[in-house]
PDB file of C-alpha atoms in Angstrom:
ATOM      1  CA  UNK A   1      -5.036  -4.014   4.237  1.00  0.00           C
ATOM      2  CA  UNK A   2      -4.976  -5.212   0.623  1.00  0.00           C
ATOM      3  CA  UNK A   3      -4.769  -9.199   1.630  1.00  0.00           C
ATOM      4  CA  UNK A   4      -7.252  -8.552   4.467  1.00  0.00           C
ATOM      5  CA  UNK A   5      -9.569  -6.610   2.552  1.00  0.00           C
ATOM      6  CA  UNK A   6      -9.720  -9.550  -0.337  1.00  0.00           C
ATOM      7  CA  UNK A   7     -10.079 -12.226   2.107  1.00  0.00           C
ATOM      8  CA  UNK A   8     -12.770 -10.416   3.676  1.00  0.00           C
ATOM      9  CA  UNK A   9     -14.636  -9.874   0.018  1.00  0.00           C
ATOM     10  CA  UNK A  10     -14.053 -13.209  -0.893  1.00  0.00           C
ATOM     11  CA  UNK A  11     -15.538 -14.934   2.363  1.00  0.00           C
ATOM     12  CA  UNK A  12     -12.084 -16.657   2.843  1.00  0.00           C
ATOM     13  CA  UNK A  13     -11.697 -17.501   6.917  1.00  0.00           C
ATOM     14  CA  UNK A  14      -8.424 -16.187   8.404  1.00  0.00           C
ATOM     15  CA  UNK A  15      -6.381 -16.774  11.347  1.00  0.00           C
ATOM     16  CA  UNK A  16      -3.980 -13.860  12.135  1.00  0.00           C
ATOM     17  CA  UNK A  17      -0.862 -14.749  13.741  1.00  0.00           C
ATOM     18  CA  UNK A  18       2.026 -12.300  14.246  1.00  0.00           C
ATOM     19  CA  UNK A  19       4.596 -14.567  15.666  1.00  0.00           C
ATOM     20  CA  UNK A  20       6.480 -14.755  12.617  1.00  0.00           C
ATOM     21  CA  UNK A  21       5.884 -11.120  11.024  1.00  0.00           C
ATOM     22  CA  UNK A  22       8.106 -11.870   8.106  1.00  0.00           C
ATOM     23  CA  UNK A  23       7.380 -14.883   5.316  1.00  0.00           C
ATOM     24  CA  UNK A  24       9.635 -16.551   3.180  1.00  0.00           C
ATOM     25  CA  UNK A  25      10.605 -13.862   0.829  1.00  0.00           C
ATOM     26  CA  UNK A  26      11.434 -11.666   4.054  1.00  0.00           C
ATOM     27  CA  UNK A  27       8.183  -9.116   4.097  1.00  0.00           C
ATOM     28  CA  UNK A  28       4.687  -8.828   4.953  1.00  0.00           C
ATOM     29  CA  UNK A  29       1.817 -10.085   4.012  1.00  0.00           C
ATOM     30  CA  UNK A  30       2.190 -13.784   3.775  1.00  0.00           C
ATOM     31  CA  UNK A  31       0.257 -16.913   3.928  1.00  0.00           C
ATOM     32  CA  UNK A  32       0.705 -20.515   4.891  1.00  0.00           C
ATOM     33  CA  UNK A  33      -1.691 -22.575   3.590  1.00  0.00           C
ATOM     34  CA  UNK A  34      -1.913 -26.430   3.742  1.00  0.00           C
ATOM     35  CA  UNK A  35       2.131 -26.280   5.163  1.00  0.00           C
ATOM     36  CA  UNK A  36       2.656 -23.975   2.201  1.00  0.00           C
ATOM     37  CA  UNK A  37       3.973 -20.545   2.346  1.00  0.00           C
ATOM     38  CA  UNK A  38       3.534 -18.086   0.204  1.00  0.00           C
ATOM     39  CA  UNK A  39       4.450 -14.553  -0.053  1.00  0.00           C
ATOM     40  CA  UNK A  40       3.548 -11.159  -1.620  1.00  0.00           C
ATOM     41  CA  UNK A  41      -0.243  -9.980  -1.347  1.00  0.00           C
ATOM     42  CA  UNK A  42      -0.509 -10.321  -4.954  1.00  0.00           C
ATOM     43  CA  UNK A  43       0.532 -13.409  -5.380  1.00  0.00           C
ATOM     44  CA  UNK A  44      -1.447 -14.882  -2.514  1.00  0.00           C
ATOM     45  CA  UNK A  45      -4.485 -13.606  -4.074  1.00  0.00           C
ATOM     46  CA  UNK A  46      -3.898 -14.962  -6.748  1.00  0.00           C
ATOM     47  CA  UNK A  47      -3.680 -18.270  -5.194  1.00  0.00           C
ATOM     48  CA  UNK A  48      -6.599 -17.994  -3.025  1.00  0.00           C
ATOM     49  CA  UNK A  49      -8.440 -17.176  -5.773  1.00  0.00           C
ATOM     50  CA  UNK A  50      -7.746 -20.081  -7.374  1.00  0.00           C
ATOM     51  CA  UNK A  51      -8.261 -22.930  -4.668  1.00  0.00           C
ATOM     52  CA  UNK A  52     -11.330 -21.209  -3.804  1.00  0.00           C
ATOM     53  CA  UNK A  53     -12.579 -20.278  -6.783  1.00  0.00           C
ATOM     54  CA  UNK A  54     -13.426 -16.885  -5.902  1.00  0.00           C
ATOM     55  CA  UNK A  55     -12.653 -14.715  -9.203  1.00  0.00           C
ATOM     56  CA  UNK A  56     -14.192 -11.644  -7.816  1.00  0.00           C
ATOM     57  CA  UNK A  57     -13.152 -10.103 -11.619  1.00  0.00           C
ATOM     58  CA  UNK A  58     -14.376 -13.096 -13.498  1.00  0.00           C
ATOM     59  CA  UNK A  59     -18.015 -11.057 -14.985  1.00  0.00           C
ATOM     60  CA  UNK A  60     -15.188  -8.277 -16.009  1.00  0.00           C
ATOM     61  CA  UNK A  61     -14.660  -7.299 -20.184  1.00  0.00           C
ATOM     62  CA  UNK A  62     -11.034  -7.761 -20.821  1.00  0.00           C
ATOM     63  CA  UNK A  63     -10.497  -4.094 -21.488  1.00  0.00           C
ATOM     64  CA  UNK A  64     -11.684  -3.006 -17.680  1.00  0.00           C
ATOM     65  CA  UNK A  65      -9.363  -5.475 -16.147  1.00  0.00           C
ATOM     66  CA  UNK A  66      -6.443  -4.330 -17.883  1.00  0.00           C
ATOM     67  CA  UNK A  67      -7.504  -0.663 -16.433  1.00  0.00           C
ATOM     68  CA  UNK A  68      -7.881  -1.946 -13.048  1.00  0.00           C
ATOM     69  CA  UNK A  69      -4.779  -3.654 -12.927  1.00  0.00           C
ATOM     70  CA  UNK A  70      -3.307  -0.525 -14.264  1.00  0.00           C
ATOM     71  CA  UNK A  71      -4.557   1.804 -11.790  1.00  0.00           C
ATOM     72  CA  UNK A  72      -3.913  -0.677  -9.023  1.00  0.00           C
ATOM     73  CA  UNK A  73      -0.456  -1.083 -10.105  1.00  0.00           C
ATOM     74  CA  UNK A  74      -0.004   2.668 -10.218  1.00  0.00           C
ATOM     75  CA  UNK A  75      -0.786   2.696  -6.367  1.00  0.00           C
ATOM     76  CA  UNK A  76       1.083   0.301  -4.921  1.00  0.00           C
ATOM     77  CA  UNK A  77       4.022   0.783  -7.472  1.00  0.00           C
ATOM     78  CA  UNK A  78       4.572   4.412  -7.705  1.00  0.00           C
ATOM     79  CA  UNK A  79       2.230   6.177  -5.271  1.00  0.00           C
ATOM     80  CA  UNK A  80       3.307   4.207  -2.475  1.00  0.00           C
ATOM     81  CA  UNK A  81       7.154   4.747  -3.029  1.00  0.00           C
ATOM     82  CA  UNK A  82       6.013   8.653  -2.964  1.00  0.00           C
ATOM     83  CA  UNK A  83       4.727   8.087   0.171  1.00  0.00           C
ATOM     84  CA  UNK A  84       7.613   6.260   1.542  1.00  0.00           C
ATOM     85  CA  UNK A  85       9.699   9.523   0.562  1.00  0.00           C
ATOM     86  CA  UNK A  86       6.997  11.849   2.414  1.00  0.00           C
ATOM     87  CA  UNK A  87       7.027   9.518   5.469  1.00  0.00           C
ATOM     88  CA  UNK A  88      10.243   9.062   5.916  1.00  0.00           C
ATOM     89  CA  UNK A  89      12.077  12.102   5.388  1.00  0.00           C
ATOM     90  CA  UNK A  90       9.976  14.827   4.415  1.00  0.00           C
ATOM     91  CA  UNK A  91       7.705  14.387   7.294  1.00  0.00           C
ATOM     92  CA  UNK A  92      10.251  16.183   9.942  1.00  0.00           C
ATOM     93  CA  UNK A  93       7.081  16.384  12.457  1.00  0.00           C
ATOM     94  CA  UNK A  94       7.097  12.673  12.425  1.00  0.00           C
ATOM     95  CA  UNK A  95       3.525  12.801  12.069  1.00  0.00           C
ATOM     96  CA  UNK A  96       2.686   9.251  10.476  1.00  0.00           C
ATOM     97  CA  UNK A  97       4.619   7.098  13.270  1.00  0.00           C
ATOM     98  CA  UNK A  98       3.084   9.526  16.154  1.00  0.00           C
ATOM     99  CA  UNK A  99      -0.402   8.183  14.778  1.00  0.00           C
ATOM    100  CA  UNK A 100       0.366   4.815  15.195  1.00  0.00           C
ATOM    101  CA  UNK A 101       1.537   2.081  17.694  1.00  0.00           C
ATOM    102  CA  UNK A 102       5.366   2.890  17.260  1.00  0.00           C
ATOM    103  CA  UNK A 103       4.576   5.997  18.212  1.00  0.00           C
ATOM    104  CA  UNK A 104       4.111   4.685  21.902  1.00  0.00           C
ATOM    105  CA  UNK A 105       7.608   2.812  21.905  1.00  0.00           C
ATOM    106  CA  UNK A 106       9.625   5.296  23.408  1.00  0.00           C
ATOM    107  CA  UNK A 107      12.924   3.985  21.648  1.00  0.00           C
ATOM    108  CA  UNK A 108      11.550   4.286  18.083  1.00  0.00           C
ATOM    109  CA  UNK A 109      11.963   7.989  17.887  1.00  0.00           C
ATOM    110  CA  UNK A 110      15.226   7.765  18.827  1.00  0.00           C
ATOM    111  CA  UNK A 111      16.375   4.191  17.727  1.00  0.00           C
ATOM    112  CA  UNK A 112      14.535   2.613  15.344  1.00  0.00           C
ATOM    113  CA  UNK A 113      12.953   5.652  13.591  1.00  0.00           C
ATOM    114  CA  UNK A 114      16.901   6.728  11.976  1.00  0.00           C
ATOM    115  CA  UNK A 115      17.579   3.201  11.036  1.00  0.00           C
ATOM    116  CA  UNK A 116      14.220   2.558   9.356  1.00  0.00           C
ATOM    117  CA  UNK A 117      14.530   5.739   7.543  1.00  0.00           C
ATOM    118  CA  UNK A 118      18.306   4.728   6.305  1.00  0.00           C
ATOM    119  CA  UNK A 119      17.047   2.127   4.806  1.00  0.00           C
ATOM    120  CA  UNK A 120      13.885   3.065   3.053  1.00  0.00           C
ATOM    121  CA  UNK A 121      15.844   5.975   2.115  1.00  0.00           C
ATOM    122  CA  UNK A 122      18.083   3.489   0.263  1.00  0.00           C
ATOM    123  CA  UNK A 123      15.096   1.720  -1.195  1.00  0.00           C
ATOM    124  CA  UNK A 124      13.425   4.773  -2.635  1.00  0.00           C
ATOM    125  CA  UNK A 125      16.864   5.879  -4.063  1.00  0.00           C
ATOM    126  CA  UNK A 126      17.665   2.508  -5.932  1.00  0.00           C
ATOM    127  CA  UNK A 127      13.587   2.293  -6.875  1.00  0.00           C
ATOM    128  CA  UNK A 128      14.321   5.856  -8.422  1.00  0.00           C
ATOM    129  CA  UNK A 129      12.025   7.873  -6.888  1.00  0.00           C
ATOM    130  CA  UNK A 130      13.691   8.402  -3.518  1.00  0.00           C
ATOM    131  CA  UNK A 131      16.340  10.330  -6.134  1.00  0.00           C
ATOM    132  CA  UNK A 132      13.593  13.157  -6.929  1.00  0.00           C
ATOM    133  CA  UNK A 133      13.493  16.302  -5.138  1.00  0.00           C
ATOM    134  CA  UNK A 134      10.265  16.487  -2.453  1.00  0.00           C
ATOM    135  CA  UNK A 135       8.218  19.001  -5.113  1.00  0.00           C
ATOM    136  CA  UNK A 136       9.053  16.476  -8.310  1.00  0.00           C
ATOM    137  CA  UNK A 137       7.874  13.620  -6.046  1.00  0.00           C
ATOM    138  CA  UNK A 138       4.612  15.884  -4.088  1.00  0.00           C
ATOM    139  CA  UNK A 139       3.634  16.570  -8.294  1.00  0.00           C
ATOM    140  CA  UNK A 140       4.208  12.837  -9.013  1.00  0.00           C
ATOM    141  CA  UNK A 141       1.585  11.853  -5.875  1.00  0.00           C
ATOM    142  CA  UNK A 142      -0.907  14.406  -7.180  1.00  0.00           C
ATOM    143  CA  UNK A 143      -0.781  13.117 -10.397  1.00  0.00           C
ATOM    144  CA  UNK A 144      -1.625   9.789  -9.486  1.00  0.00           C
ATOM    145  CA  UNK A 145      -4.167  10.929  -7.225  1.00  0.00           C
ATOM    146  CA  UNK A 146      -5.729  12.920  -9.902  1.00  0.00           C
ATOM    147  CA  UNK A 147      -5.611   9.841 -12.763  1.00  0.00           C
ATOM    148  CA  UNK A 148      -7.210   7.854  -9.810  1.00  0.00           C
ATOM    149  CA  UNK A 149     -10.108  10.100  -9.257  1.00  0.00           C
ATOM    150  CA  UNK A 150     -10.331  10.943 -12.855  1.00  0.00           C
ATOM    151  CA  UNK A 151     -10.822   7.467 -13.570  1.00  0.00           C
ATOM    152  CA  UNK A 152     -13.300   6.636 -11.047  1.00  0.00           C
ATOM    153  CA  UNK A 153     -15.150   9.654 -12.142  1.00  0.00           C
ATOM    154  CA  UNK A 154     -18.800   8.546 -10.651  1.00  0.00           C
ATOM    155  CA  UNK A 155     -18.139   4.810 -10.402  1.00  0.00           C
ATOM    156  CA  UNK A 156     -18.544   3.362  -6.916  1.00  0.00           C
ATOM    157  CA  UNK A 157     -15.249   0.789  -7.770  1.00  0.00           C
ATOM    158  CA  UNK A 158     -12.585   0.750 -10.026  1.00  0.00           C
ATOM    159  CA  UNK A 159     -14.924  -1.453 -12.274  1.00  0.00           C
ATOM    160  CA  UNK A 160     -18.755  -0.042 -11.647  1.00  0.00           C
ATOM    161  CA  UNK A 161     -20.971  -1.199  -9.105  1.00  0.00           C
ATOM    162  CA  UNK A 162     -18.927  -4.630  -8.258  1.00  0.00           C
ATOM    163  CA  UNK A 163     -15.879  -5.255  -5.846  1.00  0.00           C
ATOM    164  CA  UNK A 164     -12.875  -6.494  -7.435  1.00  0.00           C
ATOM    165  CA  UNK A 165      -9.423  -7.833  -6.499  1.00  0.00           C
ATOM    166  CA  UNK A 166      -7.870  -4.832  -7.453  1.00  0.00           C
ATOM    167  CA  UNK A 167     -10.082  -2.610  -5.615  1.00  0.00           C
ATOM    168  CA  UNK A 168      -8.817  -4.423  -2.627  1.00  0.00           C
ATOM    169  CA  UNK A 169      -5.127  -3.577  -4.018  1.00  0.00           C
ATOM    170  CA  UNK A 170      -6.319  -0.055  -3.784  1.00  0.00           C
ATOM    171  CA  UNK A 171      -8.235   0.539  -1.203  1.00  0.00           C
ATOM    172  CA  UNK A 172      -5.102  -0.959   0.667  1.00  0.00           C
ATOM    173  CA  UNK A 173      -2.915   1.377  -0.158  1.00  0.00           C
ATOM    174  CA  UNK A 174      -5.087   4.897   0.106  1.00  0.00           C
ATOM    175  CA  UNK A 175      -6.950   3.596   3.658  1.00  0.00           C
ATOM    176  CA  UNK A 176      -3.356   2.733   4.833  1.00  0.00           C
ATOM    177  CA  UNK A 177      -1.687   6.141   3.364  1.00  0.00           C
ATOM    178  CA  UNK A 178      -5.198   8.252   4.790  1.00  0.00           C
ATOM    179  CA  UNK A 179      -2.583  10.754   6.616  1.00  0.00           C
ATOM    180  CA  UNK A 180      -0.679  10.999   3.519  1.00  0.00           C
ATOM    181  CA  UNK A 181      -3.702  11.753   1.716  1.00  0.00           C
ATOM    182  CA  UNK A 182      -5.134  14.756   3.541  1.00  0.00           C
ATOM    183  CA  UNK A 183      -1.640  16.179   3.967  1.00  0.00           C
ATOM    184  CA  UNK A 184      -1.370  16.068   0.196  1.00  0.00           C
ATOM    185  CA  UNK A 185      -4.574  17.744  -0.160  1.00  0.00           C
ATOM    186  CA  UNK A 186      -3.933  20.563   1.866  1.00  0.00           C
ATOM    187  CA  UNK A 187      -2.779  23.890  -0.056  1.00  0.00           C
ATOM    188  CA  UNK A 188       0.768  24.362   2.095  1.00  0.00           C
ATOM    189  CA  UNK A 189       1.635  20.715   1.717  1.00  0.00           C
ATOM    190  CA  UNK A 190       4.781  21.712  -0.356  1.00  0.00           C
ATOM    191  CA  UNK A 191       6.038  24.504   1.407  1.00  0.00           C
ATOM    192  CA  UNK A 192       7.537  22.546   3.911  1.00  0.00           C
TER     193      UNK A 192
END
């Protein structure tokens, strides 16, 4: 969503092709680009930005770029990894995967589904937040949340009226997380 979103903003053209989901540093997004590959949304932004000259943040003080990058970091760093510990193993109703095309596959609830979770698990542990008990991390999630919306306040983007690269970064990860979101919202998230 993040990489999409940017290219998108940025009036970059786009082919998608999902015969080789994973790039060269083993995950998703990545890029190839004049026989180049390159990996990691971030990073490929960065790139694109660069060979097409398309500094969506370029009219930005120094000061509100280092408080975008901040808040964007603090999504996809930390309030993604309490999502992964919601989705994974707090979510016993398997509510995320029924809402989307592996919830069709008839073998991922039983299969694929345990293994996936085994190893995010294992993820989330060594990333340290996976090592948290579910209200620790639920508080954690909130508090993001809540620095987010403080910070926004009445703005229309992380910045004021303009689209940035990091709104991209989060916009990514809230649209992508918008089950997460509600269910966070809601009064009896915690009680399990």
């Amino acid at each position: 969503m993040k990489l999409e979103s940017y290219l998108r903003l940025a009036c970059i053209p786009y082919l998608v092709d999902f015969e080789e989901p994973l790039g060269p540093k083993g995950k998703c997004p990545w890029v190839s680009l004049d026989g180049e590959e390159i990996g990691d949304s971030h990073l490929i932004i960065q790139h694109l930005s660069q060979r097409f000259d398309r500094h969506l943040s370029s009219n930005l003080g120094t000061k509100q770029r280092a408080t975008a990058h901040a808040m964007r970091v603090m999504m996809e760093e930390h309030f993604f990894w309490c999502n992964v510990v919601w989705r994974w193993w707090e979510d016993r109703r398997y509510t995320v995967s029924s809402l989307t095309h592996w919830g069709t596959l008839l073998p991922f609830h039983y299969v694929y589904r345990p293994i996936v979770s085994l190893l995010l698990r294992h993820q989330a542990s060594m990333q340290g937040l996976g090592r948290h008990s579910w209200p620790e991390v639920y508080d954690m999630a909130l508090e993001d949340l809540r620095a987010l919306s403080i910070y926004l306040g009445g703005k229309k983007y992380l910045t004021g009226d303009e689209l940035t690269e990091e709104d991209c970064g989060v916009f990514g990860n809230t649209e992508s997380n918008r089950v997460v979101l509600s269910w966070l919202a809601s009064p009896l998230s915690c009680a399990g």
